[in-house]
Short mmCIF file of C-alpha atoms in Angstrom, two decimals:
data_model
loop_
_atom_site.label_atom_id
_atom_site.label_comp_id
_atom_site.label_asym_id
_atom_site.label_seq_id
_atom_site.Cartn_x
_atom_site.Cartn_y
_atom_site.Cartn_z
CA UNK A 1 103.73 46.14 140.44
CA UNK A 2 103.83 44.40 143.97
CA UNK A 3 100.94 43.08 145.10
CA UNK A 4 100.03 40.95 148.15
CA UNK A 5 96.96 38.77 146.30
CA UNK A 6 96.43 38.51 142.57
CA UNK A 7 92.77 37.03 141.61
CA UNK A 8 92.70 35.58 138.35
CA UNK A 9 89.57 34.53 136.81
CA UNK A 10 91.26 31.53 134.08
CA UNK A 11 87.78 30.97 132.16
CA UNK A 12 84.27 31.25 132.30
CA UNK A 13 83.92 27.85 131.56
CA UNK A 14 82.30 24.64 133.94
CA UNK A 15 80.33 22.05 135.04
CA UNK A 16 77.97 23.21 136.96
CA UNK A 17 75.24 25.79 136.43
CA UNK A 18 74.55 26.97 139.88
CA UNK A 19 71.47 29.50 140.02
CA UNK A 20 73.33 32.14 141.84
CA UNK A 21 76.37 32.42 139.24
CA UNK A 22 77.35 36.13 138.04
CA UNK A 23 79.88 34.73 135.57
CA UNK A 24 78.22 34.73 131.88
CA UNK A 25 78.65 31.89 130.44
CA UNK A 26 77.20 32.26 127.23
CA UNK A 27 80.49 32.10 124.97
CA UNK A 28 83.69 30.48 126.73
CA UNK A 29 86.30 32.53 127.16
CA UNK A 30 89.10 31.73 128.52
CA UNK A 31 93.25 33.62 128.84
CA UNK A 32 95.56 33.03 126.70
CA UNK A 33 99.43 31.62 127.46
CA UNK A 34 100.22 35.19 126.29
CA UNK A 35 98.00 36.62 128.76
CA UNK A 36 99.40 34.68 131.44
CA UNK A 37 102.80 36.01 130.61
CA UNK A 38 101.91 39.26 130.47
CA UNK A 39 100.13 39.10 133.83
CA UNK A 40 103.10 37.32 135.32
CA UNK A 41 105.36 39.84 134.11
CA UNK A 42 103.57 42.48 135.20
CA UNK A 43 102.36 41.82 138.38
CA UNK A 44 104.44 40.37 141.42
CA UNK A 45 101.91 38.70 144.14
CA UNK A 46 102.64 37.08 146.88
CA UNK A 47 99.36 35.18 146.89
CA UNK A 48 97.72 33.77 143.47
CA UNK A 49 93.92 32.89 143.68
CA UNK A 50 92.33 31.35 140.92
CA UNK A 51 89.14 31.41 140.02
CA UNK A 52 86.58 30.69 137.37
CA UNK A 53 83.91 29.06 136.31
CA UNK A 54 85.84 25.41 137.17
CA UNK A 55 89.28 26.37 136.87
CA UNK A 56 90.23 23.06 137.03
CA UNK A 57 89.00 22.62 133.51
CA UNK A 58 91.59 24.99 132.51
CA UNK A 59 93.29 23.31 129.58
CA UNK A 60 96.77 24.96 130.55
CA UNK A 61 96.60 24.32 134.38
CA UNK A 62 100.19 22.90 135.43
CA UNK A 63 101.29 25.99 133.33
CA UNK A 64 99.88 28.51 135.87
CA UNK A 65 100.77 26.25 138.46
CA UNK A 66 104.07 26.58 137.53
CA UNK A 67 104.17 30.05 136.86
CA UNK A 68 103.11 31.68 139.96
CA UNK A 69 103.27 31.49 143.67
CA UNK A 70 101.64 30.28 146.76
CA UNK A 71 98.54 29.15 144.59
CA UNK A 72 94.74 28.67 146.22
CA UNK A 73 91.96 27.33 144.26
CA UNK A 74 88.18 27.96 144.06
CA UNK A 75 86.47 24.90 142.92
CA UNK A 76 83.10 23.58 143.19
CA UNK A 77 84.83 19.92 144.04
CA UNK A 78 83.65 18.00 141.01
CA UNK A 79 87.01 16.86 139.38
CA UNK A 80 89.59 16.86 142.48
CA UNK A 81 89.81 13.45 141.59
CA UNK A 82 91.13 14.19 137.90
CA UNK A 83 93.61 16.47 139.20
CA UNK A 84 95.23 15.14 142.74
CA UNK A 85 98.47 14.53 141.20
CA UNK A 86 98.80 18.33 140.50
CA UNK A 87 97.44 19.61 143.55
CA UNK A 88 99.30 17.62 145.24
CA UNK A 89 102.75 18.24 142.96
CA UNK A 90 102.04 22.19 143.35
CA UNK A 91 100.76 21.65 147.07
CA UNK A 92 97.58 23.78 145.81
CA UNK A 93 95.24 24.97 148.16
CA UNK A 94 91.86 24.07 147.71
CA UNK A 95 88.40 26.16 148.64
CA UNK A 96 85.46 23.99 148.38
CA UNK A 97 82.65 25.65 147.84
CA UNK A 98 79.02 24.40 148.72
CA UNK A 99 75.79 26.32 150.52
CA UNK A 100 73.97 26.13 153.85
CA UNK A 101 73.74 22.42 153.51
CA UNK A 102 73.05 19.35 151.70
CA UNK A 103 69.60 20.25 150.43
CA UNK A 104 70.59 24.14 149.53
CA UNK A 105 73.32 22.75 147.76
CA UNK A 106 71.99 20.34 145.83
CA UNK A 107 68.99 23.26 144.61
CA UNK A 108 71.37 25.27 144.09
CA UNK A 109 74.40 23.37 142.47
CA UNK A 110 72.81 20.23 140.98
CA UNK A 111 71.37 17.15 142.59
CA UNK A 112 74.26 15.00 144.03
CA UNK A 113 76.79 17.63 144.38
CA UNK A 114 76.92 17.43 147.88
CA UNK A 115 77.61 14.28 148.59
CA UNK A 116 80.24 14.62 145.39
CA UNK A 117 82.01 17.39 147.54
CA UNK A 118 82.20 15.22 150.19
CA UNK A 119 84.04 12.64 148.53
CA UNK A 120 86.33 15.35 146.79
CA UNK A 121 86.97 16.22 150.83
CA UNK A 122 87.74 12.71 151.47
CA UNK A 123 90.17 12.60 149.26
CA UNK A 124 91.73 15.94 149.90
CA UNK A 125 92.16 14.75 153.49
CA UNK A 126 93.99 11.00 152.75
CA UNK A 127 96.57 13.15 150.54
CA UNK A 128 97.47 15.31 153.06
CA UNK A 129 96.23 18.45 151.29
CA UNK A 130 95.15 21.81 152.69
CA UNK A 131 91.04 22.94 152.08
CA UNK A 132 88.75 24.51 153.82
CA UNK A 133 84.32 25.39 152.71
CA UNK A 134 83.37 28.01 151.92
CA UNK A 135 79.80 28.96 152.62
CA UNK A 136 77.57 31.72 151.25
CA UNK A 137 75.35 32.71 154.35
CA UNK A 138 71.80 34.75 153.83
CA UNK A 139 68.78 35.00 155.72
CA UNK A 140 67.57 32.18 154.17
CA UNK A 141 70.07 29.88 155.48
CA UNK A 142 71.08 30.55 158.75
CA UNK A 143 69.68 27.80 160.16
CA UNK A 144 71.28 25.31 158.36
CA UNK A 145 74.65 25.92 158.94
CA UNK A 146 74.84 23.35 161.58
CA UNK A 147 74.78 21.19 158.83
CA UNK A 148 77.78 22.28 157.33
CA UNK A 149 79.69 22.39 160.25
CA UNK A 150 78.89 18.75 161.45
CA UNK A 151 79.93 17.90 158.47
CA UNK A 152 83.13 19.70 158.08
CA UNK A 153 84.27 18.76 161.85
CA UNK A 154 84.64 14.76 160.06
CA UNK A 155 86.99 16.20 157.99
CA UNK A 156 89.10 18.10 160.95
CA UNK A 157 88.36 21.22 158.03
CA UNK A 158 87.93 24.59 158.45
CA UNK A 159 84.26 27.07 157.22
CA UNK A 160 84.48 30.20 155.70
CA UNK A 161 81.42 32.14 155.63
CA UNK A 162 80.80 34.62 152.91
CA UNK A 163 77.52 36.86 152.09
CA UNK A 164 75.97 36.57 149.35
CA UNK A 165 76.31 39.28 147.16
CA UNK A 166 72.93 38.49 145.47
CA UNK A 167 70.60 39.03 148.32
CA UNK A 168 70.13 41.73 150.64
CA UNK A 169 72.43 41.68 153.41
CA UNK A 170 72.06 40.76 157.34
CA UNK A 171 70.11 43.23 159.79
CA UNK A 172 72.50 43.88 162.44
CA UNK A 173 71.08 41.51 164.95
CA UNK A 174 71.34 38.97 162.73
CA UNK A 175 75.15 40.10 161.41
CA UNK A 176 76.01 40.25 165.01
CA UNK A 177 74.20 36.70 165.82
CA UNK A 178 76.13 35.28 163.13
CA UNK A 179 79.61 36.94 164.49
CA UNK A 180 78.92 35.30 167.85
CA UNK A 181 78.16 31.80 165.98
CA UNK A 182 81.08 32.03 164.01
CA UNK A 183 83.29 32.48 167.32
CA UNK A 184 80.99 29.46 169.10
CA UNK A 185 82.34 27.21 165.88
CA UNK A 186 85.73 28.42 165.73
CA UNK A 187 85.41 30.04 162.01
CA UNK A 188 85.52 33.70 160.98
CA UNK A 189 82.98 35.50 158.48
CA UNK A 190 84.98 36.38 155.68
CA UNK A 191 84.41 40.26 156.25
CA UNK A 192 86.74 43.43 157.01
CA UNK A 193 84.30 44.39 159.62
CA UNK A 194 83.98 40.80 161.27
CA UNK A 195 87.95 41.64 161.90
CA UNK A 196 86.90 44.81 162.98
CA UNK A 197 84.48 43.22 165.52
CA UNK A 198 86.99 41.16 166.91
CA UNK A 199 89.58 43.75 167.62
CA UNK A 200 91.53 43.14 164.59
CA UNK A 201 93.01 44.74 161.60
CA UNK A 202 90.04 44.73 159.45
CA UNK A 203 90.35 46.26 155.53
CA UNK A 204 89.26 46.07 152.40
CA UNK A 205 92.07 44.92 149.97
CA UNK A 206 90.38 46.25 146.99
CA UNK A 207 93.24 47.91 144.72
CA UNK A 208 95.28 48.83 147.48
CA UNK A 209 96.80 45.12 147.71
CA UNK A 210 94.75 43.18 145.84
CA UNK A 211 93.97 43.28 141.87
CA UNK A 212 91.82 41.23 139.94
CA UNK A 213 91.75 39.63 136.40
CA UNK A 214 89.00 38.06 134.57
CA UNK A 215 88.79 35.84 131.54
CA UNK A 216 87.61 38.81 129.25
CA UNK A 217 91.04 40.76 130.44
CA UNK A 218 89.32 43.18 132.05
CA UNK A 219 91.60 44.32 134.93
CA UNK A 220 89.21 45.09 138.27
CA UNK A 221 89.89 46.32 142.08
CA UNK A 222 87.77 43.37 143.27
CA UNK A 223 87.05 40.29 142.07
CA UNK A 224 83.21 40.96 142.90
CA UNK A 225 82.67 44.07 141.34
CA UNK A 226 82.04 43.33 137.83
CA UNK A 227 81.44 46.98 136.60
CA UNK A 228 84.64 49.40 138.03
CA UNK A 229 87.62 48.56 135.39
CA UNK A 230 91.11 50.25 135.67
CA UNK A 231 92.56 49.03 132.45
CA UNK A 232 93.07 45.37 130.54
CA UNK A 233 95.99 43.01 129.91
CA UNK A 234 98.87 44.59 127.68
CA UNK A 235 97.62 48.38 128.72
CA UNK A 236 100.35 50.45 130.42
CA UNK A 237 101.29 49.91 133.43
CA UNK A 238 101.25 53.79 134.68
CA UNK A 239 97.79 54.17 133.20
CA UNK A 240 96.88 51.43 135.49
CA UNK A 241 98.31 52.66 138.37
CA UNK A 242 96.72 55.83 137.66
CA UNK A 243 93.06 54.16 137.48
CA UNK A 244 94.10 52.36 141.30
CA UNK A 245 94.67 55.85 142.59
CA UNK A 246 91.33 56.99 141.47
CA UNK A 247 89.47 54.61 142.44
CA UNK A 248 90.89 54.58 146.05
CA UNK A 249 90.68 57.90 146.57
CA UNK A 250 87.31 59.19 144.25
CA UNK A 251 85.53 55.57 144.56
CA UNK A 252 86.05 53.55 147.50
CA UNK A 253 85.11 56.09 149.97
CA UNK A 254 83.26 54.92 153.64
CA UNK A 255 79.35 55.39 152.65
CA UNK A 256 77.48 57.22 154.69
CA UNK A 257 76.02 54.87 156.90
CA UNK A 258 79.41 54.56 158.53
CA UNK A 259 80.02 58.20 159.41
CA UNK A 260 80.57 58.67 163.02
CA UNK A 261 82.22 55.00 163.09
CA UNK A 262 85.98 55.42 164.40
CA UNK A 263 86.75 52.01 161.89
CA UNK A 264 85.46 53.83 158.76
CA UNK A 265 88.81 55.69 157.51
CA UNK A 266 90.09 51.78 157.26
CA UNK A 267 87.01 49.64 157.30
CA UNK A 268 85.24 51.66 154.56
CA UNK A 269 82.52 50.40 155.37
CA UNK A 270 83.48 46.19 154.73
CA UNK A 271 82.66 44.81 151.36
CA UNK A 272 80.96 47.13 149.23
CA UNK A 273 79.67 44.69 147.06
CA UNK A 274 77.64 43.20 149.73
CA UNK A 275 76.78 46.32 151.54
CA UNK A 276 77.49 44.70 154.66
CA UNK A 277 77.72 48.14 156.29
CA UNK A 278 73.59 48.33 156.31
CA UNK A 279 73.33 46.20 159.15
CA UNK A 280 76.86 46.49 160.53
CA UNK A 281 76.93 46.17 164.86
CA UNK A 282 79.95 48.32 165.11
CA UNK A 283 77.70 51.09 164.14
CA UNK A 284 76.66 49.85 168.34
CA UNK A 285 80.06 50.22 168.89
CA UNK A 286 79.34 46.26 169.98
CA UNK A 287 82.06 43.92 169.96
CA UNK A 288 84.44 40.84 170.84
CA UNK A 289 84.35 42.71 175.03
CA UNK A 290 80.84 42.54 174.76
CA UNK A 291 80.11 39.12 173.39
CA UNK A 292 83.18 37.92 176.06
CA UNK A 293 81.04 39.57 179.23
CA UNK A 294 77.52 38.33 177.84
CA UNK A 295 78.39 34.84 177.63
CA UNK A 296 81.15 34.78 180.74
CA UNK A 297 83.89 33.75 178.54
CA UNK A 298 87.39 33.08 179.49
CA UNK A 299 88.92 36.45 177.45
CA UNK A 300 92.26 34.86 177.11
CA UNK A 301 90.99 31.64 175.99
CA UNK A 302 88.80 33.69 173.07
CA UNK A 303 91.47 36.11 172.12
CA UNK A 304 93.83 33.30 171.75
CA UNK A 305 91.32 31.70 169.40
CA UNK A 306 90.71 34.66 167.27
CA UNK A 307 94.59 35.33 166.90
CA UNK A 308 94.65 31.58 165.29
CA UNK A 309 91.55 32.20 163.43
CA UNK A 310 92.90 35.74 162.19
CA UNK A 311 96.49 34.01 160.79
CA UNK A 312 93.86 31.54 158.99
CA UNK A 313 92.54 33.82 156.96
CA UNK A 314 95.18 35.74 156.30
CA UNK A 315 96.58 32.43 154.67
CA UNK A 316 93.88 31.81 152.54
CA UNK A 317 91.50 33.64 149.91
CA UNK A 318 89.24 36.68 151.86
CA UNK A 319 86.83 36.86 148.95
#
């Protein structure tokens, strides 16, 4: 089965014990070589994001290094150190993730961790290797993305912003406020309907090119919905296929709040899981033209930045 991203979820193990975390970690759990194999043998990505907990605790990590392609890793930064010589070997991409600063992250994550990032970032950058933030943006936290930024700008590194899935999402003055900030820093919200805003391809990935797989071998659409499952490793791969065409065509539907929108037959309304679609501006029909005119903008100047900013993400993990 071709696929353009596989998510893979190595263990629920780690380090850390952040306050927002969805991933039980109760009883470790963790694939198996066998499971690995199977996944590899099933599924042929062009894009292989892994996940955990820390999966850089993973005890068989040059393994799935070696075993599939174009590699990008979610870690909380803690033990880049321990592990340069394989990002580097493997030319791993690395997502650093931290919060709306050094004081959220540090309630959050555990005292220190910030400045522990930082040095992981340090590093990163004096071996040549590719990372980026990522940032979960709320209410809460708006105003301390500056922070984040400043800090990120030492580094010559790129921010991600992400919603978090845990709190309500943005009204749409805020969503669109944090669209237009987003362009003012050169970074992109991490959102089909951000895309959408900016006069590009915006989607979903969700079964239709992307698959997940968690520890537990649970086989998902999305790597943030925990509770829709369309089969588990070693289950046949017609029955699975099968399960993907339900759930795109029965399931991931545009809600309501997104009839009348011309984007909803491909938007769908964003991310699902984050309901972004309750306070979405296109439902304004605002967008980039309007954001370009309000602020007298040189449009070719701003559409040349959003073409870079659109390859970005397409190189890198949306969710």
């Amino acid at each position: 089965m071709e696929l353009k991203e596989l998510v893979i979820y190595l263990s629920n193990e780690c380090n850390l014990k952040c306050k927002h975390c969805f991933v039980n970690q109760r009883e470790t759990q963790s694939l198996t070589l066998a499971d690995l194999e199977w996944i590899r043998e099933t599924f042929k990505s062009k894009k292989t994001i892994l996940l955990g907990g820390e999966p850089l605790l993973y005890e068989h990590l040059e393994t799935v290094f070696k075993m599939f392609p174009n590699i990008q890793i979610s870690t909380n930064g803690l033990l880049i150190d321990k592990n340069l010589r394989l990002l580097k070997k493997y030319n791993v991409v690395s997502q650093l993730s931290i919060e709306g600063g050094e004081k959220e992250t540090d309630s959050i994550r555990g005292l220190g961790v910030w400045d522990k990032v930082m040095e992981s970032a340090k590093l990163l950058q004096k071996y040549k290797l590719e990372f980026y933030f990522r940032v979960g943006y709320h209410f809460g936290n708006l105003k301390m993305l500056d922070e984040v930024f400043d800090a990120a700008k030492k580094f010559k590194a790129r921010v991600v912003l992400f919603p978090r899935i845990d709190l309500p999402p943005l009204s749409t003055k805020l969503q669109e406020e944090l669209f237009e900030y987003a362009l003012n820093m050169n970074s992109v919200v991490a959102q089909p309907h951000f895309f959408r805003y900016c006069g590009k391809e915006g989607r979903c990935g969700a079964g239709s090119e992307r698959l997940n797989i968690f520890y537990d071998k649970r086989i998902t659409p999305c790597n943030l919905d925990l509770d829709y499952t369309i089969g588990r490793i070693g289950d046949d791969e017609e029955s699975i296929k099968r399960n993907i065409k339900i759930y795109l065509e029965e399931y991931k539907v545009p809600p309501v709040e997104c009839t009348g929108c011309k984007y909803s037959g491909s938007c769908r309304g964003s991310c699902y899981v984050a309901r972004s679609y309750l306070g979405c501006p296109l439902r304004l029909n605002h967008s980039l033209e309007d954001y370009i005119v309000t602020n007298r903008l040189d449009a070719e100047k701003v559409h040349k930045q959003v073409d870079v900013n659109t390859d970005f993400i397409k190189s890198v993990i949306v969710c």
